[in-house]
């Protein structure tokens, strides 16, 4: 694959934008085809940077996630300096309460620590009295996903990325093992290198085991901005307090195809789980609710790197970790394209693992 200044990215969510910014900073000419910016999965996220709270076992996936989390401070700092906008990055740590004591209280990560029942209730007052302890992960954190995506979009525009909004790709035309052109409703596009970063819609364009997994979420207004001080990552739910007094509760995980909208069942599940974790929220004001499609794969790992086509690179299938993995994905994909460097981290995530 030759280094090129003519790159077309299919997908205008956080992954596509992050790659575009990285490539543009390296001197490439980049165009993004975005079907609908508001449909991006990044709008439906809570913005947790939580490889340890997620209890990802030692694996290439954990290595990928922790390396990306370590990049976040510098990455968001550069975006904020470039645009003058905020990303809401907050390395606040994450608390993981449990209702059943684990068999092994050894640290899940070098910097994580176990808090017994007395310690955890002193650390975060108001928790359900049935909580018996929990893990404190000081290196995990959060970012305001909506602010981050808008900052990335502004960074791309500032750098001169050509963003074509409303350009839904209808088909990919291939010839002799390469992508020849991309067809949308109104025109066709050609480039030297193509990047597929369309998330849940990827399998509509080429055969990949990516499917939509619907997630419903809601937001409450805290009585004061400090009503809940910690990010709580509990069983089947998480509560993410923002500095502006907004509390995010998420998220459902539904195998319902492309069925849209919030549902009473989904909202009830979020509220019941949230109140079960932190009862005081029962009296707080519901401010907002929304839904989105996350791109799931059969092994829940992203698909990164070369494809069956010589000039098509894949960056999709990030499922629940698109926000967390944006910086490392952008760096690895840009290295592959501009320097022909394949980082060893990429190998376990190549799409050919599904077709061996």
Short mmCIF file of C-alpha atoms in Angstrom, two decimals:
data_model
loop_
_atom_site.label_atom_id
_atom_site.label_comp_id
_atom_site.label_asym_id
_atom_site.label_seq_id
_atom_site.Cartn_x
_atom_site.Cartn_y
_atom_site.Cartn_z
CA UNK A 1 0.00 0.00 0.00
CA UNK A 2 1.55 3.28 -1.09
CA UNK A 3 1.43 6.43 0.99
CA UNK A 4 -1.15 8.73 -0.57
CA UNK A 5 -2.60 12.19 -0.25
CA UNK A 6 -5.96 11.11 -1.64
CA UNK A 7 -7.96 9.29 1.03
CA UNK A 8 -11.70 8.78 1.29
CA UNK A 9 -13.25 7.76 4.62
CA UNK A 10 -16.71 6.20 4.60
CA UNK A 11 -18.27 7.18 7.92
CA UNK A 12 -18.41 10.45 9.84
CA UNK A 13 -18.67 9.25 13.44
CA UNK A 14 -15.93 9.43 16.02
CA UNK A 15 -13.73 6.78 14.38
CA UNK A 16 -13.91 8.34 10.93
CA UNK A 17 -13.32 11.83 12.31
CA UNK A 18 -10.40 10.75 14.51
CA UNK A 19 -8.69 9.01 11.58
CA UNK A 20 -9.32 12.00 9.31
CA UNK A 21 -7.77 14.45 11.78
CA UNK A 22 -4.71 12.24 12.27
CA UNK A 23 -4.18 11.76 8.54
CA UNK A 24 -4.72 15.44 7.78
CA UNK A 25 -2.12 16.39 10.40
CA UNK A 26 0.29 14.14 8.51
CA UNK A 27 -0.35 16.01 5.28
CA UNK A 28 -2.89 13.75 3.57
CA UNK A 29 -5.84 15.04 1.58
CA UNK A 30 -8.94 13.55 3.20
CA UNK A 31 -12.64 13.41 2.33
CA UNK A 32 -15.31 12.03 4.66
CA UNK A 33 -18.63 10.67 3.42
CA UNK A 34 -21.11 10.95 6.31
CA UNK A 35 -24.62 9.57 5.95
CA UNK A 36 -26.03 11.39 9.02
CA UNK A 37 -23.83 12.90 11.72
CA UNK A 38 -26.64 12.65 14.29
CA UNK A 39 -26.97 8.88 13.77
CA UNK A 40 -23.37 8.16 14.81
CA UNK A 41 -23.05 5.66 17.66
CA UNK A 42 -20.85 8.15 19.53
CA UNK A 43 -23.93 10.24 20.33
CA UNK A 44 -25.42 7.29 22.20
CA UNK A 45 -22.40 6.64 24.40
CA UNK A 46 -21.67 7.66 27.98
CA UNK A 47 -18.02 8.43 27.29
CA UNK A 48 -16.50 6.08 29.87
CA UNK A 49 -12.81 5.27 29.51
CA UNK A 50 -13.03 2.09 31.50
CA UNK A 51 -10.95 -0.93 30.47
CA UNK A 52 -10.45 -1.92 34.11
CA UNK A 53 -14.02 -1.22 35.24
CA UNK A 54 -15.26 -3.27 32.27
CA UNK A 55 -13.14 -6.14 33.65
CA UNK A 56 -11.64 -6.90 30.25
CA UNK A 57 -9.45 -9.96 30.88
CA UNK A 58 -5.73 -9.91 30.02
CA UNK A 59 -5.79 -10.04 26.22
CA UNK A 60 -4.92 -8.05 23.11
CA UNK A 61 -8.21 -6.20 23.66
CA UNK A 62 -7.11 -5.04 27.11
CA UNK A 63 -3.75 -3.97 25.68
CA UNK A 64 -5.48 -1.98 22.95
CA UNK A 65 -7.89 -0.31 25.38
CA UNK A 66 -5.32 0.61 28.03
CA UNK A 67 -2.93 2.00 25.44
CA UNK A 68 -5.71 4.16 24.00
CA UNK A 69 -6.76 5.38 27.44
CA UNK A 70 -3.16 6.40 28.14
CA UNK A 71 -3.23 8.56 25.00
CA UNK A 72 -6.36 10.45 26.02
CA UNK A 73 -4.88 13.38 27.94
CA UNK A 74 -2.48 14.38 25.16
CA UNK A 75 -4.98 13.62 22.40
CA UNK A 76 -7.83 15.69 23.82
CA UNK A 77 -5.41 18.46 24.82
CA UNK A 78 -4.26 18.83 21.21
CA UNK A 79 -7.85 18.88 19.95
CA UNK A 80 -8.81 21.56 22.48
CA UNK A 81 -5.78 23.68 21.59
CA UNK A 82 -6.59 23.38 17.90
CA UNK A 83 -10.27 24.30 18.20
CA UNK A 84 -10.65 26.27 21.41
CA UNK A 85 -13.46 23.88 22.36
CA UNK A 86 -13.83 21.52 25.32
CA UNK A 87 -13.91 17.74 25.17
CA UNK A 88 -14.93 17.11 28.76
CA UNK A 89 -12.00 14.77 29.38
CA UNK A 90 -11.93 13.90 33.08
CA UNK A 91 -9.52 11.28 34.52
CA UNK A 92 -11.79 10.97 37.55
CA UNK A 93 -11.49 7.25 38.30
CA UNK A 94 -14.38 4.78 38.33
CA UNK A 95 -15.99 2.96 41.26
CA UNK A 96 -17.37 -0.55 40.64
CA UNK A 97 -19.74 -1.59 43.47
CA UNK A 98 -20.80 -5.22 43.86
CA UNK A 99 -23.70 -6.95 45.59
CA UNK A 100 -21.86 -10.28 45.87
CA UNK A 101 -18.32 -10.67 47.14
CA UNK A 102 -15.97 -12.01 44.45
CA UNK A 103 -14.00 -15.17 45.11
CA UNK A 104 -10.74 -13.36 44.44
CA UNK A 105 -9.98 -9.96 45.94
CA UNK A 106 -6.59 -9.66 44.26
CA UNK A 107 -6.27 -6.40 42.25
CA UNK A 108 -7.75 -6.55 38.76
CA UNK A 109 -5.12 -4.05 37.63
CA UNK A 110 -1.86 -2.77 39.13
CA UNK A 111 -3.41 0.47 40.36
CA UNK A 112 -6.89 -0.81 41.27
CA UNK A 113 -7.85 -1.48 44.87
CA UNK A 114 -10.59 -3.34 46.72
CA UNK A 115 -12.83 -1.39 49.12
CA UNK A 116 -14.74 -3.33 51.78
CA UNK A 117 -18.32 -2.50 52.74
CA UNK A 118 -17.40 0.17 55.28
CA UNK A 119 -14.82 1.77 53.00
CA UNK A 120 -16.98 1.95 49.88
CA UNK A 121 -19.96 3.54 51.66
CA UNK A 122 -17.65 6.11 53.24
CA UNK A 123 -16.02 6.76 49.85
CA UNK A 124 -19.38 7.26 48.10
CA UNK A 125 -22.33 7.97 50.45
CA UNK A 126 -25.82 7.11 49.26
CA UNK A 127 -25.07 3.73 47.72
CA UNK A 128 -27.57 0.90 48.11
CA UNK A 129 -27.02 -0.54 51.64
CA UNK A 130 -26.86 -4.03 50.10
CA UNK A 131 -23.60 -3.21 48.33
CA UNK A 132 -20.89 -5.29 50.02
CA UNK A 133 -17.81 -3.65 48.55
CA UNK A 134 -16.27 -2.72 45.24
CA UNK A 135 -13.26 -1.89 43.14
CA UNK A 136 -11.74 1.56 42.79
CA UNK A 137 -10.04 2.10 39.42
CA UNK A 138 -8.19 5.43 39.65
CA UNK A 139 -6.78 5.29 36.11
CA UNK A 140 -10.15 4.92 34.39
CA UNK A 141 -12.14 8.03 33.61
CA UNK A 142 -14.63 9.68 31.27
CA UNK A 143 -15.00 12.14 28.43
CA UNK A 144 -18.12 14.03 27.36
CA UNK A 145 -18.77 12.08 24.17
CA UNK A 146 -20.99 14.72 22.58
CA UNK A 147 -18.52 17.51 23.23
CA UNK A 148 -15.69 15.30 21.99
CA UNK A 149 -17.40 14.44 18.70
CA UNK A 150 -18.25 18.09 18.00
CA UNK A 151 -14.69 19.11 18.85
CA UNK A 152 -13.33 16.45 16.51
CA UNK A 153 -15.65 17.60 13.76
CA UNK A 154 -14.50 21.19 14.22
CA UNK A 155 -10.87 20.06 14.24
CA UNK A 156 -11.42 18.24 10.96
CA UNK A 157 -12.96 21.35 9.38
CA UNK A 158 -10.20 23.59 10.75
CA UNK A 159 -7.57 21.31 9.22
CA UNK A 160 -9.29 21.26 5.85
CA UNK A 161 -10.93 17.84 5.80
CA UNK A 162 -13.68 17.75 3.16
CA UNK A 163 -16.80 16.52 5.00
CA UNK A 164 -19.68 15.52 2.74
CA UNK A 165 -22.76 15.34 4.98
CA UNK A 166 -25.84 13.43 3.80
CA UNK A 167 -23.67 11.29 1.52
CA UNK A 168 -25.01 7.82 2.21
CA UNK A 169 -22.97 5.25 0.28
CA UNK A 170 -25.20 3.01 -1.82
CA UNK A 171 -22.57 0.69 -3.23
CA UNK A 172 -18.85 0.01 -3.49
CA UNK A 173 -17.61 -0.87 -6.95
CA UNK A 174 -14.55 -3.11 -7.08
CA UNK A 175 -12.31 -4.08 -9.97
CA UNK A 176 -9.31 -6.45 -10.04
CA UNK A 177 -9.14 -6.78 -6.28
CA UNK A 178 -9.33 -3.04 -5.61
CA UNK A 179 -12.05 -0.52 -4.86
CA UNK A 180 -12.68 1.37 -8.09
CA UNK A 181 -15.31 3.89 -6.97
CA UNK A 182 -17.93 4.70 -4.34
CA UNK A 183 -21.49 5.47 -5.38
CA UNK A 184 -23.89 7.69 -3.43
CA UNK A 185 -27.35 8.78 -4.55
CA UNK A 186 -26.09 11.94 -6.22
CA UNK A 187 -22.55 11.24 -7.38
CA UNK A 188 -19.56 8.92 -7.43
CA UNK A 189 -16.24 9.29 -5.62
CA UNK A 190 -12.78 7.94 -6.36
CA UNK A 191 -9.63 7.92 -4.24
CA UNK A 192 -6.35 6.09 -3.95
CA UNK A 193 -7.10 4.73 -0.47
CA UNK A 194 -10.50 4.04 1.11
CA UNK A 195 -11.27 3.55 4.81
CA UNK A 196 -14.47 1.86 5.97
CA UNK A 197 -15.55 3.38 9.29
CA UNK A 198 -19.33 3.11 9.04
CA UNK A 199 -19.92 1.27 12.32
CA UNK A 200 -23.20 -0.63 12.40
CA UNK A 201 -23.80 -0.05 8.68
CA UNK A 202 -20.53 -1.70 7.56
CA UNK A 203 -22.07 -5.04 6.62
CA UNK A 204 -24.47 -3.29 4.24
CA UNK A 205 -21.49 -2.41 2.05
CA UNK A 206 -19.12 -5.39 2.27
CA UNK A 207 -19.47 -8.83 3.89
CA UNK A 208 -18.38 -8.31 7.50
CA UNK A 209 -19.82 -9.84 10.70
CA UNK A 210 -20.94 -6.45 12.05
CA UNK A 211 -24.48 -6.00 13.29
CA UNK A 212 -26.42 -3.20 15.05
CA UNK A 213 -26.88 -3.56 18.80
CA UNK A 214 -29.36 -1.03 20.06
CA UNK A 215 -28.60 0.90 23.23
CA UNK A 216 -31.06 3.08 25.12
CA UNK A 217 -29.86 5.72 27.58
CA UNK A 218 -31.24 8.56 29.64
CA UNK A 219 -30.04 11.59 31.55
CA UNK A 220 -31.16 13.03 34.90
CA UNK A 221 -30.53 16.47 36.32
CA UNK A 222 -28.69 16.24 39.65
CA UNK A 223 -29.99 18.57 42.40
CA UNK A 224 -26.48 20.03 42.63
CA UNK A 225 -23.47 19.37 40.36
CA UNK A 226 -21.85 17.42 43.22
CA UNK A 227 -24.87 15.31 44.17
CA UNK A 228 -23.05 12.22 42.92
CA UNK A 229 -19.28 12.49 42.93
CA UNK A 230 -18.14 9.17 41.43
CA UNK A 231 -18.69 7.34 38.18
CA UNK A 232 -20.46 4.14 39.26
CA UNK A 233 -20.03 1.03 37.12
CA UNK A 234 -22.34 -1.54 38.64
CA UNK A 235 -23.91 -4.81 37.47
CA UNK A 236 -25.62 -4.20 34.11
CA UNK A 237 -25.66 -0.43 34.54
CA UNK A 238 -23.50 2.63 34.95
CA UNK A 239 -24.04 6.15 36.26
CA UNK A 240 -21.80 8.87 34.86
CA UNK A 241 -22.01 12.32 36.51
CA UNK A 242 -20.90 15.29 34.43
CA UNK A 243 -19.43 18.44 35.93
CA UNK A 244 -22.41 20.43 34.63
CA UNK A 245 -24.87 18.49 36.82
CA UNK A 246 -26.07 16.03 34.19
CA UNK A 247 -26.16 12.33 35.14
CA UNK A 248 -25.98 9.75 32.35
CA UNK A 249 -27.54 6.33 32.95
CA UNK A 250 -26.84 3.50 30.54
CA UNK A 251 -27.31 1.35 28.79
CA UNK A 252 -29.49 -1.36 27.37
CA UNK A 253 -28.01 -3.87 24.92
CA UNK A 254 -30.68 -5.10 22.53
CA UNK A 255 -30.51 -7.50 19.58
CA UNK A 256 -33.45 -5.97 17.72
CA UNK A 257 -31.94 -5.25 14.32
CA UNK A 258 -32.66 -1.71 13.14
CA UNK A 259 -35.72 -1.22 15.38
CA UNK A 260 -35.50 2.45 16.45
CA UNK A 261 -36.71 4.61 19.35
CA UNK A 262 -36.82 4.47 23.12
CA UNK A 263 -39.26 2.07 24.74
CA UNK A 264 -41.02 1.97 28.13
CA UNK A 265 -39.36 -1.40 28.80
CA UNK A 266 -35.91 0.03 28.11
CA UNK A 267 -36.45 3.18 30.17
CA UNK A 268 -37.85 1.18 33.06
CA UNK A 269 -34.86 -1.17 33.02
CA UNK A 270 -32.41 1.75 33.16
CA UNK A 271 -34.25 3.48 36.00
CA UNK A 272 -34.68 0.31 38.06
CA UNK A 273 -31.02 -0.64 37.73
CA UNK A 274 -29.90 2.91 38.41
CA UNK A 275 -32.06 3.25 41.53
CA UNK A 276 -30.90 -0.16 42.68
CA UNK A 277 -27.32 1.06 42.56
CA UNK A 278 -27.81 4.57 43.89
CA UNK A 279 -31.32 5.06 45.42
CA UNK A 280 -31.26 8.90 45.70
CA UNK A 281 -31.78 9.28 41.95
CA UNK A 282 -35.42 8.20 42.41
CA UNK A 283 -36.36 11.82 43.10
CA UNK A 284 -34.22 13.50 40.45
CA UNK A 285 -35.58 15.08 37.27
CA UNK A 286 -35.54 13.17 33.98
CA UNK A 287 -33.92 15.52 31.50
CA UNK A 288 -33.38 13.55 28.31
CA UNK A 289 -33.41 10.09 26.76
CA UNK A 290 -32.08 8.71 23.50
CA UNK A 291 -30.97 5.58 21.68
CA UNK A 292 -28.42 4.51 19.09
CA UNK A 293 -26.90 1.53 17.30
CA UNK A 294 -23.54 0.17 18.37
CA UNK A 295 -21.53 -1.92 15.89
CA UNK A 296 -21.15 -5.39 17.40
CA UNK A 297 -19.03 -8.26 16.11
CA UNK A 298 -19.27 -11.94 16.95
CA UNK A 299 -16.25 -11.78 19.30
CA UNK A 300 -16.93 -8.18 20.46
CA UNK A 301 -13.52 -7.08 19.14
CA UNK A 302 -13.15 -4.30 16.55
CA UNK A 303 -12.10 -4.96 12.97
CA UNK A 304 -8.94 -3.01 12.16
CA UNK A 305 -6.43 -3.09 9.33
CA UNK A 306 -6.21 -4.40 5.76
CA UNK A 307 -9.16 -5.91 3.93
CA UNK A 308 -9.62 -8.27 1.00
CA UNK A 309 -9.26 -5.22 -1.25
CA UNK A 310 -5.75 -3.83 -1.75
CA UNK A 311 -6.78 -0.21 -1.23
CA UNK A 312 -9.46 -0.58 1.47
CA UNK A 313 -8.65 -0.35 5.17
CA UNK A 314 -11.14 -1.39 7.87
CA UNK A 315 -11.86 0.51 11.08
CA UNK A 316 -15.21 -0.71 12.37
CA UNK A 317 -16.96 -2.98 14.89
CA UNK A 318 -15.89 -1.09 18.02
CA UNK A 319 -19.14 -2.02 19.82
CA UNK A 320 -19.14 -0.31 23.26
CA UNK A 321 -15.58 0.99 23.04
CA UNK A 322 -15.63 3.41 20.11
CA UNK A 323 -15.05 6.45 22.34
CA UNK A 324 -12.26 4.77 24.28
CA UNK A 325 -10.51 3.38 21.20
CA UNK A 326 -10.67 6.48 18.98
CA UNK A 327 -7.10 7.75 19.63
CA UNK A 328 -5.35 4.40 19.20
CA UNK A 329 -7.46 3.50 16.15
CA UNK A 330 -6.58 6.79 14.48
CA UNK A 331 -2.86 6.33 15.16
CA UNK A 332 -2.66 2.69 14.06
CA UNK A 333 -4.66 3.22 10.88
CA UNK A 334 -2.70 6.37 9.98
CA UNK A 335 0.60 4.53 10.55
CA UNK A 336 -0.58 1.72 8.30
CA UNK A 337 -1.56 4.08 5.49
CA UNK A 338 1.17 6.74 5.60
CA UNK A 339 4.18 4.71 6.72
CA UNK A 340 3.15 1.14 5.82
CA UNK A 341 3.78 0.27 9.46
CA UNK A 342 1.68 -2.54 10.92
CA UNK A 343 1.78 -2.33 14.69
CA UNK A 344 1.71 -5.77 16.38
CA UNK A 345 -1.41 -4.57 18.19
CA UNK A 346 -3.33 -4.67 14.90
CA UNK A 347 -2.87 -8.35 14.10
CA UNK A 348 -5.48 -9.80 16.53
CA UNK A 349 -8.08 -7.41 15.11
CA UNK A 350 -7.67 -8.08 11.40
CA UNK A 351 -10.91 -8.99 9.65
CA UNK A 352 -9.44 -12.17 8.22
CA UNK A 353 -9.90 -13.84 11.63
CA UNK A 354 -13.55 -14.39 10.69
CA UNK A 355 -12.74 -16.06 7.37
CA UNK A 356 -9.81 -18.31 8.23
#
